XYZ file of C-alpha atoms in Angstrom:
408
model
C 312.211 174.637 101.187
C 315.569 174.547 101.806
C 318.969 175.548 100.374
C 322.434 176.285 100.416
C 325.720 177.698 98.400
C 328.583 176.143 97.759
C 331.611 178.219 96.493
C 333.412 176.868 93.597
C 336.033 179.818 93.214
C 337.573 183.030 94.686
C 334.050 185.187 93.704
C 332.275 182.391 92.132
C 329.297 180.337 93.743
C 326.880 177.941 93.104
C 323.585 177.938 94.484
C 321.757 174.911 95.377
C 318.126 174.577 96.657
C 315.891 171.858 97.292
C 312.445 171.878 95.339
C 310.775 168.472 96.918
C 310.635 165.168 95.265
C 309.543 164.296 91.796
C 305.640 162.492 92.296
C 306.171 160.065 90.256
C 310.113 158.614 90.982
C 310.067 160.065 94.845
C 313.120 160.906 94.026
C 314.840 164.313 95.783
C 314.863 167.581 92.910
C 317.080 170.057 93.495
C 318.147 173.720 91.035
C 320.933 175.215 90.690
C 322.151 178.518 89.511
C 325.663 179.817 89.306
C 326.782 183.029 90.634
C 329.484 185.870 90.272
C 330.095 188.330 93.498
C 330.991 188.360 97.392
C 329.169 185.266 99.487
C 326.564 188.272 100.927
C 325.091 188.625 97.182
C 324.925 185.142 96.727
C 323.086 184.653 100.218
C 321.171 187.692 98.817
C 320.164 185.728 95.910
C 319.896 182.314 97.230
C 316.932 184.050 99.618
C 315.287 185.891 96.649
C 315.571 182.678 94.913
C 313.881 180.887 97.859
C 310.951 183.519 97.934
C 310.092 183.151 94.653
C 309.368 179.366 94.328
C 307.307 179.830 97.321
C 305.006 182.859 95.855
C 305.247 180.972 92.687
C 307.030 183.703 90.517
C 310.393 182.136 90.070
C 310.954 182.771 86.278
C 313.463 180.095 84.994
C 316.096 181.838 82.547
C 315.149 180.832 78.780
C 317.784 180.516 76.444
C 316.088 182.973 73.522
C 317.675 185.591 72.469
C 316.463 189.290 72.253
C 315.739 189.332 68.747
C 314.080 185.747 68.939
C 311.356 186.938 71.247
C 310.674 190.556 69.538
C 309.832 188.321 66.274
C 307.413 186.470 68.567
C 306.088 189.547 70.191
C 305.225 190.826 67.416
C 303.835 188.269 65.788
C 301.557 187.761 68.340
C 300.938 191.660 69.020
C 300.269 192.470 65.934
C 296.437 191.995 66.045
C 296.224 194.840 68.492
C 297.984 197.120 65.585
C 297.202 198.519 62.546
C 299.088 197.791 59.423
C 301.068 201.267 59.082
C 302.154 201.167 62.795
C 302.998 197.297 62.074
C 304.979 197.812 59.178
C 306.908 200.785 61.494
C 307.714 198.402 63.734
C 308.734 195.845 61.597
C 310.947 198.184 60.072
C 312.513 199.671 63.626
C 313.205 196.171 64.976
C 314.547 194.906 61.414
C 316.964 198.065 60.845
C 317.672 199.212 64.348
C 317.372 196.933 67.393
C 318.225 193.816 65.920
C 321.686 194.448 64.736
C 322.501 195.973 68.192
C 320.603 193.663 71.012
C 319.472 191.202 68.354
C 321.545 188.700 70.091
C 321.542 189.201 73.473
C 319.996 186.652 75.698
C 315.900 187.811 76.658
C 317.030 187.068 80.779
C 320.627 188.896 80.460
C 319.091 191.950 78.632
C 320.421 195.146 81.159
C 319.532 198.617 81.095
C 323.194 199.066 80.417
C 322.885 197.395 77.120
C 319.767 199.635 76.133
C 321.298 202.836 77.285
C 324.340 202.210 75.108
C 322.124 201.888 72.160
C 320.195 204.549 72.591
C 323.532 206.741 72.860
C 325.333 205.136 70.072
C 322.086 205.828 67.847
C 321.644 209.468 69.199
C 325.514 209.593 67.958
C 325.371 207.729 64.493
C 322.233 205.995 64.209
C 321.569 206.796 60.226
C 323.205 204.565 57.930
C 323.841 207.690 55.550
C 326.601 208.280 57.744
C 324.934 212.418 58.540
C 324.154 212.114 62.439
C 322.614 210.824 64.599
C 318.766 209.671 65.074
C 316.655 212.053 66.789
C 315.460 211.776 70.835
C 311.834 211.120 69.122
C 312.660 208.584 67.084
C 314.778 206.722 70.146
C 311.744 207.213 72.126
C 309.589 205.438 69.809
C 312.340 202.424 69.941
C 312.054 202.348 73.637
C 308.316 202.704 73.297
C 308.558 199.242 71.348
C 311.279 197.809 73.299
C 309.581 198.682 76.561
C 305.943 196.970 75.314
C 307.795 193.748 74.312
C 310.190 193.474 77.509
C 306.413 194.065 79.361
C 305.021 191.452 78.129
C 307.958 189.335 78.670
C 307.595 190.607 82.455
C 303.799 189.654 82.876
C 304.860 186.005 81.300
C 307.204 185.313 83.855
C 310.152 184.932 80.878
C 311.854 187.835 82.727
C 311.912 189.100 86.728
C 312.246 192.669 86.275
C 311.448 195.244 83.008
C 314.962 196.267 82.271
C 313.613 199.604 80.073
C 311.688 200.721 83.343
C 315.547 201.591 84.300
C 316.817 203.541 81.530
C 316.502 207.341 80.677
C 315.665 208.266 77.736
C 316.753 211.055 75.905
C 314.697 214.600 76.606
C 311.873 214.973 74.151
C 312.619 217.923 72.073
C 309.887 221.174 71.557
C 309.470 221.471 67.661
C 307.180 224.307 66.484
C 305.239 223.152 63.548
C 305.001 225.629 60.623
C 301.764 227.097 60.144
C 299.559 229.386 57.817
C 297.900 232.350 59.163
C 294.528 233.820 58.151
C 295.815 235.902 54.881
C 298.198 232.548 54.040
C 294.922 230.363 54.300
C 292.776 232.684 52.301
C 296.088 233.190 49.562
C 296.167 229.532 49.649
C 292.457 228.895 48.446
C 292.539 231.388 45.734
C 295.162 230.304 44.257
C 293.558 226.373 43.747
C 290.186 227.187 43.770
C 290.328 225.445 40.231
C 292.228 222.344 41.379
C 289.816 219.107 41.801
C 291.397 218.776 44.984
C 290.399 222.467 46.598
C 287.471 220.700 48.295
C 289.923 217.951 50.080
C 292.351 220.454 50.987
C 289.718 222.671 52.733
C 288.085 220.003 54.710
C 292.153 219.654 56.232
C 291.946 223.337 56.829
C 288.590 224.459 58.015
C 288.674 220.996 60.245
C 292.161 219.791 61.128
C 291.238 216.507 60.121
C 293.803 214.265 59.308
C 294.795 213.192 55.371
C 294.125 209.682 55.835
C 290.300 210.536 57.955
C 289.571 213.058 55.503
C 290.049 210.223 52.617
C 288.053 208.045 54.640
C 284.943 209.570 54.888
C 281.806 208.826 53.518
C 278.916 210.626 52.707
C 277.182 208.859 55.602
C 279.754 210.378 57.814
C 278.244 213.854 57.161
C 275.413 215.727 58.346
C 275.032 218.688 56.051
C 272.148 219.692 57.465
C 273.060 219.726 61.282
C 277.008 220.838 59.930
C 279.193 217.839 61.243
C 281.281 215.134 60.248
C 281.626 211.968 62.080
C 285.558 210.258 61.687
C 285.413 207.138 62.555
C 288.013 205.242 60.792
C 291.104 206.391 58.349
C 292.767 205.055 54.983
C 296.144 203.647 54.745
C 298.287 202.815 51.971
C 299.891 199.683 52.773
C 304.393 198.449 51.536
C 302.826 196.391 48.626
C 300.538 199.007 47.454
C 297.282 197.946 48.913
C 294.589 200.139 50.293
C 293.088 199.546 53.901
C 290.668 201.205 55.640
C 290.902 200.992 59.626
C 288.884 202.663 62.524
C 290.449 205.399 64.323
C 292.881 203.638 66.824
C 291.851 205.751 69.980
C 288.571 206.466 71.529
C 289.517 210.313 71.496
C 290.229 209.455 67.464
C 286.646 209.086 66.687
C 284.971 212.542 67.568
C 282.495 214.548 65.544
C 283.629 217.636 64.387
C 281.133 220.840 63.588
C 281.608 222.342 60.677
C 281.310 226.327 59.471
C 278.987 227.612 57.259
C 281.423 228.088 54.276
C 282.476 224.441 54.970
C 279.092 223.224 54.539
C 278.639 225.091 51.391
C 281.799 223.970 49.992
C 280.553 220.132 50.715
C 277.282 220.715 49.036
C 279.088 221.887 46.254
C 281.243 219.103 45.806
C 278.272 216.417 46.243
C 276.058 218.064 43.717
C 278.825 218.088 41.332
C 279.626 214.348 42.221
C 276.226 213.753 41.596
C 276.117 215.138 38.152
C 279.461 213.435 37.049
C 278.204 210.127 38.049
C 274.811 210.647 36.492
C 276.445 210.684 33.189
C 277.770 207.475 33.721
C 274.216 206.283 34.826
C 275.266 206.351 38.052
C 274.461 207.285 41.631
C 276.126 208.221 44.638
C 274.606 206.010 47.703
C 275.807 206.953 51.722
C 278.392 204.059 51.100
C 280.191 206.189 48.606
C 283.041 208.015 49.535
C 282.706 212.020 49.648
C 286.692 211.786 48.047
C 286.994 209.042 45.372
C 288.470 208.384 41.369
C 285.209 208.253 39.332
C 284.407 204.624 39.446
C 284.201 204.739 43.654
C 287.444 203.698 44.231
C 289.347 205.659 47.021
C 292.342 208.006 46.249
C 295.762 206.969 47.061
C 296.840 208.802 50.107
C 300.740 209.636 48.668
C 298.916 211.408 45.536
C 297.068 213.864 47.506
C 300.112 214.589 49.182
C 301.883 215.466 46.046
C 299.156 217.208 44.899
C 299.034 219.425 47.654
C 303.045 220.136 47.206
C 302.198 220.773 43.160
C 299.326 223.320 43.655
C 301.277 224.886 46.303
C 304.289 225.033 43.885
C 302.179 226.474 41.121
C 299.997 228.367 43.186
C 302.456 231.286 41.780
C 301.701 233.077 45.552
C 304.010 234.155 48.562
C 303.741 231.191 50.725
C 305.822 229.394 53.263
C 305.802 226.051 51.963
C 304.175 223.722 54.261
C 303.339 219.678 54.496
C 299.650 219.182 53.755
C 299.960 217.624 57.593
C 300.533 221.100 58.609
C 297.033 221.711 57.769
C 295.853 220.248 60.643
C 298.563 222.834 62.945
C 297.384 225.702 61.167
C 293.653 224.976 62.034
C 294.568 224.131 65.361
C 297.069 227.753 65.635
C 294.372 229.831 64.260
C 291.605 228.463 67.039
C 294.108 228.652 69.706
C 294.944 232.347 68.691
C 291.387 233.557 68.810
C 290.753 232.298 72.039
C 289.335 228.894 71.286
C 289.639 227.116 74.925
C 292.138 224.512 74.067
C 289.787 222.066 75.331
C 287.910 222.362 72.380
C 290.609 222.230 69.975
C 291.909 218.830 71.340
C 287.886 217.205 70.895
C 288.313 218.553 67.034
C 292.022 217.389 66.685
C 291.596 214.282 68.399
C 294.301 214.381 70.553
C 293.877 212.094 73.666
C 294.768 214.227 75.957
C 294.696 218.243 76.608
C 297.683 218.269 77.743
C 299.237 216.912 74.651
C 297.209 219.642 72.724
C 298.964 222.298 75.145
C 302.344 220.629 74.659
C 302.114 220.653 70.991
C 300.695 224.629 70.510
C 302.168 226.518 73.231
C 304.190 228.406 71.233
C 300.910 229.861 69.760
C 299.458 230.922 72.458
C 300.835 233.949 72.785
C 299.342 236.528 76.361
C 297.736 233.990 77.656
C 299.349 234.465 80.477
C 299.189 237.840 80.896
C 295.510 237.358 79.525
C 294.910 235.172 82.811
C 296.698 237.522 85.618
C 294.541 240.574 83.718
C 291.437 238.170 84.202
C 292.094 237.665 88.188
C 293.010 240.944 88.587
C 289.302 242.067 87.443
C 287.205 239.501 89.311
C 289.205 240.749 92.513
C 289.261 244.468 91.851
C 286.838 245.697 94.369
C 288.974 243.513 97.292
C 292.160 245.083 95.634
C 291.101 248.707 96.090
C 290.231 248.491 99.457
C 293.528 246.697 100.226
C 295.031 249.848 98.544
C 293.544 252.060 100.893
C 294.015 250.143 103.707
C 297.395 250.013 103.220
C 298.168 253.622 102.363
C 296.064 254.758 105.638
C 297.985 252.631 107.769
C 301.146 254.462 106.322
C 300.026 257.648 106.962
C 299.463 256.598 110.638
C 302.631 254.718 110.860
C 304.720 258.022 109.383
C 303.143 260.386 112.112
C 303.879 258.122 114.727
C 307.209 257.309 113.827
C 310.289 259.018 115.710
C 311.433 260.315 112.667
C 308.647 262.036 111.731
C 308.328 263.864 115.655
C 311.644 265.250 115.175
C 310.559 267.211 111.804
């Protein structure tokens, strides 16, 4: 395979290389791509050009813009989603990265052009005009950015992931707020009449999720053994529609133990489900959800929330006012403080990774350090003592043969 470059102006050059002959005319192909630089960069690429057709990973520049392909990513992707994250991303790509590298050719995207959007957007990215989006937010945009350019990568549309090349903004630390014991306990008094006490103390005594908690039926629970199984969560789609979907990770779907009170609290609720449906001549089966309206049908996620936020509004009791989400941190605080290993806390959580759980509660860990140089200082303190002495008799020896001390 051979080729050559031919310059056309004072840093402009055309490269020309020979691809064989066509099998069916015989007749003599040749490709050619134009380029901008010094004759070494065009030798450069005429050789990296060369290389490629022979490995067979030359990519040939599409004309498709950005925006053009993340419509087809997605479309194609989407089966791997679930609808919430799917309508996220829709709404990302539709609001954010369209209208600034929308139309930018797929093969000219550079990391240049993805580092100035993620600075203009960390500037003024809200179109209220009030800042600024946050380095979390522009992280999930590169997140999807990133995934679509990759798959443009392994597809040979593109020769090199230009997001690999771009740094991203440093994730910021944000301490959740959380309840303590006395808040918890304040909390439940004050709703212990609410017909959503038993929802809200499944979030608290498990750290369950809202949308795992509404998806569980009572199939998923073991009142006898004390465990719940999650397996799959309920979402609340744009148009109004309810979906149920399994978790999304493996680490997702975990069993989770539950405490005594928890159980009782559970059998409670059932037997009193069980007498409010028997009115109706009706009867719960394991299908049935353990949180439902009375004919079966689930509750709408958004509803509980505001529930939560009414009954903590009314609860008429000194509380920091916190997201129902923050249920979940509070649990997880109040494990961490007692000493839970945070191993523990991430299987209950479902977090897919310890270290995320660390991450996320470090700030509640408070002496744990101090709790672990105590801890090595015990195992070792036999070895330590006689180091002590060790030391301190060599002293003595080294004072009364020291010059110093023959002159005294």
């Amino acid at each position: 395979m051979r080729g050559r470059i031919v310059k056309r102006y004072e840093d402009s050059w055309t490269i020309v290389v020979d691809i064989g002959r066509d099998p069916q005319t015989g007749k003599r192909k040749q490709m050619s791509r134009s380029i901008k630089g010094t004759k070494k960069e065009a030798e450069k690429r005429l050789a990296e050009i060369i290389h490629q057709l022979e490995k067979g990973t030359f990519t040939k520049p599409q004309k498709i813009t950005f925006g053009e392909y993340l419509h087809q990513w997605l479309k194609n992707h989407s089966s791997k989603l679930g609808p919430r994250t799917i309508e996220d991303y829709e709404l990302d790509i539709r609001k954010h990265i369209l209208p600034s590298l929308g139309a930018i050719y797929l093969s000219q995207l550079k990391p240049q052009h993805l580092e100035d959007y993620y600075a203009e957007k960390l500037e003024h990215g809200r179109c209220d005009g009030k800042g600024g989006l946050s380095p979390k937010t522009i992280r999930n945009h590169h997140h999807i950015i990133h995934a679509a350019l990759q798959k443009a990568l392994t597809t040979h549309l593109i020769q090199v992931n230009p997001a690999d090349a771009v740094e991203l903004p440093e994730k910021q630390h944000y301490e959740f707020p959380t309840w303590d014991e006395n808040e918890v306990n304040k909390f439940l008094e004050a709703i212990k009449n609410s017909p959503y006490y038993t929802i809200f103390y499944l979030a608290l005594f498990t750290g369950a999720r809202r949308s795992e908690v509404l998806a569980l039926r009572w199939q998923d629970t073991n009142l006898t053994l004390g465990q719940i199984q999650i397996n799959r969560s309920l979402h609340r789609l744009k148009g109004g529609k309810l979906v149920f979907r399994p978790t999304k990770t493996k680490r997702s779907r975990r069993t989770i133990a539950l405490s005594p009170s928890t159980i009782i609290t559970l059998r409670n609720h059932k037997e009193a489900q069980r007498l409010e449906w028997n009115m109706a001549d009706r009867n719960p089966t394991e299908e049935t959800l353990v949180f439902c309206h009375f004919d079966g049908t689930p509750l709408v996620p958004d509803t509980v929330t505001h529930a939560w936020q009414r009954v903590l509004k009314q609860a008429g009791v000194d509380l920091k006012r916190i997201r129902m989400h923050d249920a979940r941190h509070s649990h997880a605080s109040l494990l961490l403080k007692q000493g839970v290993h945070p191993k523990i806390v991430q299987e209950r959580l479902g977090h897919s990774s310890i270290s995320m759980t660390l991450d996320t509660y470090s700030h509640v860990m408070p002496g744990l350090q101090e709790a672990a140089a105590k801890g090595f200082d015990g195992i070792l303190q036999e070895p330590k003592t006689e180091v002590l002495e060790n030391l301190r008799d060599r002293n003595v020896i080294e004072n009364k043969n020291s010059p110093h001390q023959k002159t005294r």
